[in-house]
Amino acid sequence: MRLNVEDLSRIRIISTLGVPFETHFAWGRLADRQRDGFAEWRRITRLRMRRLPVAQKPLEPSYSLLETLTPVPPRDDELFHTVAVEPFWDRILRLLKAERDACGRAMLAGGMEHALNSLHSAVRWESPVLRIDNIHPARQADLGGRGLALVPSLFAPHPFLIDSHMGWPGPPILVYNVTPEPEATMWQGREGEPVLRALLGRTRADVLDSLRETRSTGEVADRLRISSPSASKHITVLRRAGFVTTERRQNSAVHSLTPLGETILG
């Protein structure tokens, strides 16, 4: 796309296009099988979806991308949003705000050229053209002095432009994706985790969290890198407190959360 001097002077940086927008792309991320920064999010979301009654299984959001930007977005994504996005939204928003602030600092430190070339590896500024490499057919766009909004997204799969070509009547928007590292911890635990660890102790709280999926004592020990006797001791305490239930399967004991345990973890 071509940017003139007026466009460059009207560039804005926005932290997010909102929950419906991110939810729209989250469904596609859920279908991926990559071992990336979303792997833990996929595991947690799929587990939550499996626990829902069959009649309440979330469906793929049917609304269009542009509908997510309307003042009153559609709500047919509500169940999927509840299990996949809403529990993490505070953390997602902090990440996107941090990205917005980083973009602003890049602009102050090195000017607009440096900021634009720092957005994403698929976005390149070669004055007066801003190039976006993605899966969409190549096309040219002239902003005509309307400026450009730069918006990071967590779940969008690649950078893309929202403009009149897509039916968007407002100022053009460049969405670029930010991806957490594969070892990202933003998906782990809940906001109440520090309180839970203060109540139960760090290791015991980690044992409880590890049982979001049914596991044997050995599997818990391996996951947390503690000894099997230690894992067994913590599980016994949690079972006596009513947080964990244990059953025999063949020659081993397997453990899972009780409804009370699930409530405690959130």
mmCIF file of C-alpha atoms in Angstrom:
data_model
loop_
_atom_site.group_PDB
_atom_site.id
_atom_site.type_symbol
_atom_site.label_atom_id
_atom_site.label_comp_id
_atom_site.label_asym_id
_atom_site.label_seq_id
_atom_site.Cartn_x
_atom_site.Cartn_y
_atom_site.Cartn_z
ATOM 1 C CA MET A 1 0.000 0.000 0.000
ATOM 2 C CA ARG A 2 1.157 3.552 -0.701
ATOM 3 C CA LEU A 3 1.479 6.025 2.170
ATOM 4 C CA ASN A 4 1.908 9.731 1.527
ATOM 5 C CA VAL A 5 3.105 12.325 4.030
ATOM 6 C CA GLU A 6 -0.437 12.908 5.277
ATOM 7 C CA ASP A 7 -0.946 9.174 5.840
ATOM 8 C CA LEU A 8 2.285 8.944 7.832
ATOM 9 C CA SER A 9 1.264 11.884 10.009
ATOM 10 C CA ARG A 10 -2.056 10.170 10.794
ATOM 11 C CA ILE A 11 -0.745 6.758 11.845
ATOM 12 C CA ARG A 12 -2.203 5.632 15.176
ATOM 13 C CA ILE A 13 -1.341 2.697 17.413
ATOM 14 C CA ILE A 14 -4.263 0.833 19.051
ATOM 15 C CA SER A 15 -3.823 -2.003 21.539
ATOM 16 C CA THR A 16 -6.737 -4.215 20.379
ATOM 17 C CA LEU A 17 -9.841 -4.406 18.219
ATOM 18 C CA GLY A 18 -11.653 -6.150 21.067
ATOM 19 C CA VAL A 19 -12.781 -9.509 22.375
ATOM 20 C CA PRO A 20 -15.109 -10.460 19.459
ATOM 21 C CA PHE A 21 -12.290 -9.796 16.989
ATOM 22 C CA GLU A 22 -9.838 -12.036 18.881
ATOM 23 C CA THR A 23 -12.494 -14.719 19.406
ATOM 24 C CA HIS A 24 -13.154 -14.757 15.661
ATOM 25 C CA PHE A 25 -9.578 -15.928 15.034
ATOM 26 C CA ALA A 26 -9.230 -18.086 18.147
ATOM 27 C CA TRP A 27 -11.309 -20.876 16.599
ATOM 28 C CA GLY A 28 -8.795 -21.250 13.775
ATOM 29 C CA ARG A 29 -5.899 -21.339 16.225
ATOM 30 C CA LEU A 30 -7.648 -24.113 18.144
ATOM 31 C CA ALA A 31 -7.628 -26.343 15.056
ATOM 32 C CA ASP A 32 -3.851 -26.073 14.617
ATOM 33 C CA ARG A 33 -1.674 -28.965 15.775
ATOM 34 C CA GLN A 34 1.580 -27.061 16.076
ATOM 35 C CA ARG A 35 3.804 -27.114 19.119
ATOM 36 C CA ASP A 36 3.952 -23.349 19.486
ATOM 37 C CA GLY A 37 3.048 -20.599 21.929
ATOM 38 C CA PHE A 38 -0.617 -21.640 21.769
ATOM 39 C CA ALA A 39 -0.089 -25.315 22.641
ATOM 40 C CA GLU A 40 -0.992 -24.928 26.325
ATOM 41 C CA TRP A 41 -3.966 -22.729 25.448
ATOM 42 C CA ARG A 42 -5.237 -25.421 23.057
ATOM 43 C CA ARG A 43 -4.846 -28.108 25.703
ATOM 44 C CA ILE A 44 -6.761 -26.140 28.324
ATOM 45 C CA THR A 45 -9.490 -25.035 25.892
ATOM 46 C CA ARG A 46 -10.049 -28.540 24.482
ATOM 47 C CA LEU A 47 -10.244 -29.938 28.002
ATOM 48 C CA ARG A 48 -12.870 -27.369 28.975
ATOM 49 C CA MET A 49 -14.857 -28.108 25.828
ATOM 50 C CA ARG A 50 -14.790 -31.844 26.526
ATOM 51 C CA ARG A 51 -16.215 -31.224 29.990
ATOM 52 C CA LEU A 52 -19.249 -29.407 28.586
ATOM 53 C CA PRO A 53 -22.502 -31.340 28.059
ATOM 54 C CA VAL A 54 -22.950 -32.534 24.476
ATOM 55 C CA ALA A 55 -25.881 -30.149 24.016
ATOM 56 C CA GLN A 56 -23.643 -27.204 24.941
ATOM 57 C CA LYS A 57 -20.650 -27.891 22.703
ATOM 58 C CA PRO A 58 -19.419 -24.589 21.232
ATOM 59 C CA LEU A 59 -19.886 -24.084 17.512
ATOM 60 C CA GLU A 60 -17.605 -22.194 15.184
ATOM 61 C CA PRO A 61 -18.536 -18.480 15.235
ATOM 62 C CA SER A 62 -20.566 -17.793 12.087
ATOM 63 C CA TYR A 63 -20.291 -14.015 11.923
ATOM 64 C CA SER A 64 -17.948 -12.186 9.558
ATOM 65 C CA LEU A 65 -14.745 -10.415 10.493
ATOM 66 C CA LEU A 66 -16.315 -6.998 9.873
ATOM 67 C CA GLU A 67 -19.219 -7.832 12.176
ATOM 68 C CA THR A 68 -16.752 -8.092 15.065
ATOM 69 C CA LEU A 69 -15.984 -4.390 14.582
ATOM 70 C CA THR A 70 -19.586 -3.203 14.840
ATOM 71 C CA PRO A 71 -20.771 -1.297 17.952
ATOM 72 C CA VAL A 72 -22.959 -4.262 18.963
ATOM 73 C CA PRO A 73 -21.120 -7.408 17.794
ATOM 74 C CA PRO A 74 -23.032 -10.712 17.425
ATOM 75 C CA ARG A 75 -23.123 -13.014 20.422
ATOM 76 C CA ASP A 76 -23.337 -16.471 18.833
ATOM 77 C CA ASP A 77 -19.748 -16.996 19.977
ATOM 78 C CA GLU A 78 -20.602 -16.585 23.639
ATOM 79 C CA LEU A 79 -20.000 -20.173 24.746
ATOM 80 C CA PHE A 80 -16.722 -20.507 22.854
ATOM 81 C CA HIS A 81 -15.612 -17.114 24.133
ATOM 82 C CA THR A 82 -16.406 -18.200 27.693
ATOM 83 C CA VAL A 83 -14.139 -21.253 27.582
ATOM 84 C CA ALA A 84 -11.404 -20.074 25.190
ATOM 85 C CA VAL A 85 -10.851 -16.323 25.497
ATOM 86 C CA GLU A 86 -12.569 -14.746 28.489
ATOM 87 C CA PRO A 87 -10.564 -16.662 31.162
ATOM 88 C CA PHE A 88 -7.326 -15.286 29.671
ATOM 89 C CA TRP A 89 -8.504 -11.879 28.510
ATOM 90 C CA ASP A 90 -6.756 -9.836 31.200
ATOM 91 C CA ARG A 91 -3.444 -11.427 30.278
ATOM 92 C CA ILE A 92 -4.072 -11.151 26.543
ATOM 93 C CA LEU A 93 -4.902 -7.473 26.938
ATOM 94 C CA ARG A 94 -1.725 -6.842 28.947
ATOM 95 C CA LEU A 95 0.316 -8.504 26.208
ATOM 96 C CA LEU A 96 -1.327 -6.426 23.463
ATOM 97 C CA LYS A 97 -0.924 -3.201 25.444
ATOM 98 C CA ALA A 98 2.744 -4.017 25.980
ATOM 99 C CA GLU A 99 3.118 -4.519 22.223
ATOM 100 C CA ARG A 100 1.404 -1.185 21.571
ATOM 101 C CA ASP A 101 3.766 0.545 23.985
ATOM 102 C CA ALA A 102 6.785 -1.148 22.383
ATOM 103 C CA CYS A 103 5.663 0.097 18.975
ATOM 104 C CA GLY A 104 5.341 3.608 20.383
ATOM 105 C CA ARG A 105 8.845 3.447 21.855
ATOM 106 C CA ALA A 106 10.222 2.228 18.524
ATOM 107 C CA MET A 107 8.595 5.197 16.827
ATOM 108 C CA LEU A 108 10.125 7.635 19.318
ATOM 109 C CA ALA A 109 13.550 6.022 19.172
ATOM 110 C CA GLY A 110 13.956 5.490 15.434
ATOM 111 C CA GLY A 111 11.126 7.281 13.684
ATOM 112 C CA MET A 112 8.256 5.917 11.636
ATOM 113 C CA GLU A 113 10.501 3.890 9.327
ATOM 114 C CA HIS A 114 11.978 1.983 12.252
ATOM 115 C CA ALA A 115 8.557 1.430 13.841
ATOM 116 C CA LEU A 116 6.979 0.065 10.651
ATOM 117 C CA ASN A 117 9.895 -2.269 9.968
ATOM 118 C CA SER A 118 9.722 -3.541 13.559
ATOM 119 C CA LEU A 119 6.075 -4.640 13.450
ATOM 120 C CA HIS A 120 6.425 -8.083 11.881
ATOM 121 C CA SER A 121 8.782 -9.970 9.580
ATOM 122 C CA ALA A 122 6.073 -9.960 6.886
ATOM 123 C CA VAL A 123 5.670 -6.153 6.990
ATOM 124 C CA ARG A 124 8.301 -4.031 5.205
ATOM 125 C CA TRP A 125 8.462 -0.275 4.681
ATOM 126 C CA GLU A 126 10.127 0.731 1.413
ATOM 127 C CA SER A 127 9.131 4.373 1.056
ATOM 128 C CA PRO A 128 6.528 5.200 -0.122
ATOM 129 C CA VAL A 129 5.217 1.610 -0.085
ATOM 130 C CA LEU A 130 4.332 -0.537 2.921
ATOM 131 C CA ARG A 131 4.419 -4.183 1.823
ATOM 132 C CA ILE A 132 2.464 -6.939 3.569
ATOM 133 C CA ASP A 133 3.343 -10.533 2.689
ATOM 134 C CA ASN A 134 0.505 -12.939 3.467
ATOM 135 C CA ILE A 135 -1.699 -15.604 1.895
ATOM 136 C CA HIS A 136 -4.091 -13.099 0.311
ATOM 137 C CA PRO A 137 -3.837 -12.269 -3.411
ATOM 138 C CA ALA A 138 -1.479 -9.383 -4.137
ATOM 139 C CA ARG A 139 -3.168 -6.008 -4.540
ATOM 140 C CA GLN A 140 -2.362 -2.323 -4.272
ATOM 141 C CA ALA A 141 -4.006 0.092 -1.863
ATOM 142 C CA ASP A 142 -3.762 3.858 -1.787
ATOM 143 C CA LEU A 143 -4.750 5.278 1.604
ATOM 144 C CA GLY A 144 -5.390 8.714 0.129
ATOM 145 C CA GLY A 145 -4.386 10.637 3.218
ATOM 146 C CA ARG A 146 -6.772 8.810 5.559
ATOM 147 C CA GLY A 147 -3.955 7.510 7.712
ATOM 148 C CA LEU A 148 -3.558 4.044 9.182
ATOM 149 C CA ALA A 149 -4.268 2.320 12.487
ATOM 150 C CA LEU A 150 -1.676 -0.222 13.631
ATOM 151 C CA VAL A 151 -3.234 -2.950 15.775
ATOM 152 C CA PRO A 152 -1.529 -6.028 17.292
ATOM 153 C CA SER A 153 -3.547 -9.245 17.561
ATOM 154 C CA LEU A 154 -2.790 -12.419 19.462
ATOM 155 C CA PHE A 155 -4.946 -14.884 17.527
ATOM 156 C CA ALA A 156 -4.778 -13.443 13.978
ATOM 157 C CA PRO A 157 -2.709 -15.880 11.866
ATOM 158 C CA HIS A 158 -0.790 -13.274 9.834
ATOM 159 C CA PRO A 159 -0.669 -9.526 9.106
ATOM 160 C CA PHE A 160 -3.451 -8.157 6.876
ATOM 161 C CA LEU A 161 -5.165 -4.918 5.931
ATOM 162 C CA ILE A 162 -8.783 -4.056 6.733
ATOM 163 C CA ASP A 163 -9.946 -1.382 4.302
ATOM 164 C CA SER A 164 -12.633 -0.485 1.750
ATOM 165 C CA HIS A 165 -11.606 -3.486 -0.368
ATOM 166 C CA MET A 166 -13.073 -5.653 2.415
ATOM 167 C CA GLY A 167 -16.107 -3.408 2.829
ATOM 168 C CA TRP A 168 -14.732 -1.510 5.831
ATOM 169 C CA PRO A 169 -15.979 2.104 5.748
ATOM 170 C CA GLY A 170 -13.593 3.484 8.353
ATOM 171 C CA PRO A 171 -9.905 4.408 8.243
ATOM 172 C CA PRO A 172 -7.658 1.507 7.103
ATOM 173 C CA ILE A 173 -6.405 -0.861 9.796
ATOM 174 C CA LEU A 174 -3.193 -2.882 9.636
ATOM 175 C CA VAL A 175 -3.529 -5.925 11.891
ATOM 176 C CA TYR A 176 -0.296 -7.750 12.700
ATOM 177 C CA ASN A 177 -0.011 -10.882 14.801
ATOM 178 C CA VAL A 178 2.105 -11.288 17.908
ATOM 179 C CA THR A 179 2.827 -14.815 19.100
ATOM 180 C CA PRO A 180 3.894 -15.935 22.575
ATOM 181 C CA GLU A 181 6.997 -18.068 22.815
ATOM 182 C CA PRO A 182 6.515 -21.882 22.920
ATOM 183 C CA GLU A 183 7.382 -21.898 26.628
ATOM 184 C CA ALA A 184 4.959 -19.047 27.361
ATOM 185 C CA THR A 185 3.441 -19.133 30.844
ATOM 186 C CA MET A 186 0.575 -16.728 30.143
ATOM 187 C CA TRP A 187 -1.852 -19.637 29.802
ATOM 188 C CA GLN A 188 -0.855 -21.323 33.056
ATOM 189 C CA GLY A 189 -2.829 -20.853 36.252
ATOM 190 C CA ARG A 190 -5.464 -18.247 37.025
ATOM 191 C CA GLU A 191 -5.350 -14.760 38.467
ATOM 192 C CA GLY A 192 -6.064 -16.263 41.888
ATOM 193 C CA GLU A 193 -3.037 -18.529 41.675
ATOM 194 C CA PRO A 194 -0.838 -16.572 44.147
ATOM 195 C CA VAL A 195 -3.561 -16.863 46.783
ATOM 196 C CA LEU A 196 -3.949 -20.589 46.080
ATOM 197 C CA ARG A 197 -0.213 -21.118 46.403
ATOM 198 C CA ALA A 198 -0.164 -19.170 49.666
ATOM 199 C CA LEU A 199 -2.963 -21.409 50.958
ATOM 200 C CA LEU A 200 -1.727 -24.793 49.752
ATOM 201 C CA GLY A 201 1.974 -24.208 49.173
ATOM 202 C CA ARG A 202 3.601 -23.906 45.749
ATOM 203 C CA THR A 203 4.163 -27.604 45.071
ATOM 204 C CA ARG A 204 0.744 -28.736 46.267
ATOM 205 C CA ALA A 205 -0.943 -26.008 44.203
ATOM 206 C CA ASP A 206 1.060 -27.196 41.175
ATOM 207 C CA VAL A 207 -0.031 -30.788 41.823
ATOM 208 C CA LEU A 208 -3.653 -29.665 41.916
ATOM 209 C CA ASP A 209 -3.221 -27.711 38.672
ATOM 210 C CA SER A 210 -1.584 -30.705 36.972
ATOM 211 C CA LEU A 211 -4.751 -32.728 37.580
ATOM 212 C CA ARG A 212 -6.811 -30.609 35.191
ATOM 213 C CA GLU A 213 -6.314 -33.767 33.125
ATOM 214 C CA THR A 214 -6.601 -37.198 34.725
ATOM 215 C CA ARG A 215 -3.132 -38.493 35.561
ATOM 216 C CA SER A 216 -1.440 -41.252 37.511
ATOM 217 C CA THR A 217 0.850 -40.492 40.429
ATOM 218 C CA GLY A 218 3.894 -41.160 38.259
ATOM 219 C CA GLU A 219 2.655 -38.843 35.526
ATOM 220 C CA VAL A 220 2.141 -36.043 38.054
ATOM 221 C CA ALA A 221 5.631 -36.619 39.422
ATOM 222 C CA ASP A 222 7.182 -36.581 35.936
ATOM 223 C CA ARG A 223 5.290 -33.434 34.914
ATOM 224 C CA LEU A 224 6.388 -31.508 38.021
ATOM 225 C CA ARG A 225 9.812 -33.150 38.297
ATOM 226 C CA ILE A 226 9.253 -34.312 41.847
ATOM 227 C CA SER A 227 9.557 -37.788 43.348
ATOM 228 C CA SER A 228 6.631 -40.215 43.196
ATOM 229 C CA PRO A 229 6.423 -40.454 47.023
ATOM 230 C CA SER A 230 6.227 -36.656 47.210
ATOM 231 C CA ALA A 231 3.515 -36.539 44.536
ATOM 232 C CA SER A 232 1.583 -39.292 46.329
ATOM 233 C CA LYS A 233 1.767 -37.396 49.626
ATOM 234 C CA HIS A 234 0.435 -34.169 48.118
ATOM 235 C CA ILE A 235 -2.339 -36.015 46.252
ATOM 236 C CA THR A 236 -3.412 -37.724 49.488
ATOM 237 C CA VAL A 237 -3.743 -34.369 51.243
ATOM 238 C CA LEU A 238 -5.701 -32.910 48.317
ATOM 239 C CA ARG A 239 -7.988 -35.962 48.236
ATOM 240 C CA ARG A 240 -8.727 -35.649 51.966
ATOM 241 C CA ALA A 241 -9.560 -31.976 51.395
ATOM 242 C CA GLY A 242 -12.110 -32.984 48.749
ATOM 243 C CA PHE A 243 -10.207 -31.472 45.785
ATOM 244 C CA VAL A 244 -9.153 -34.739 44.134
ATOM 245 C CA THR A 245 -10.718 -38.137 43.509
ATOM 246 C CA THR A 246 -8.758 -41.356 42.916
ATOM 247 C CA GLU A 247 -9.722 -44.587 41.168
ATOM 248 C CA ARG A 248 -7.940 -47.786 40.240
ATOM 249 C CA ARG A 249 -7.302 -48.547 36.568
ATOM 250 C CA GLN A 250 -5.613 -51.867 35.973
ATOM 251 C CA ASN A 251 -2.493 -51.786 38.144
ATOM 252 C CA SER A 252 -2.265 -48.070 38.834
ATOM 253 C CA ALA A 253 -4.164 -45.299 40.595
ATOM 254 C CA VAL A 254 -5.313 -42.331 38.543
ATOM 255 C CA HIS A 255 -6.418 -38.997 39.916
ATOM 256 C CA SER A 256 -8.721 -36.256 38.674
ATOM 257 C CA LEU A 257 -10.311 -33.098 40.021
ATOM 258 C CA THR A 258 -13.591 -33.105 41.889
ATOM 259 C CA PRO A 259 -16.117 -30.334 41.150
ATOM 260 C CA LEU A 260 -14.738 -28.538 44.214
ATOM 261 C CA GLY A 261 -11.191 -28.853 42.850
ATOM 262 C CA GLU A 262 -12.267 -27.432 39.497
ATOM 263 C CA THR A 263 -13.978 -24.525 41.265
ATOM 264 C CA ILE A 264 -10.884 -23.767 43.327
ATOM 265 C CA LEU A 265 -8.708 -23.605 40.202
ATOM 266 C CA GLY A 266 -11.250 -21.579 38.234
#
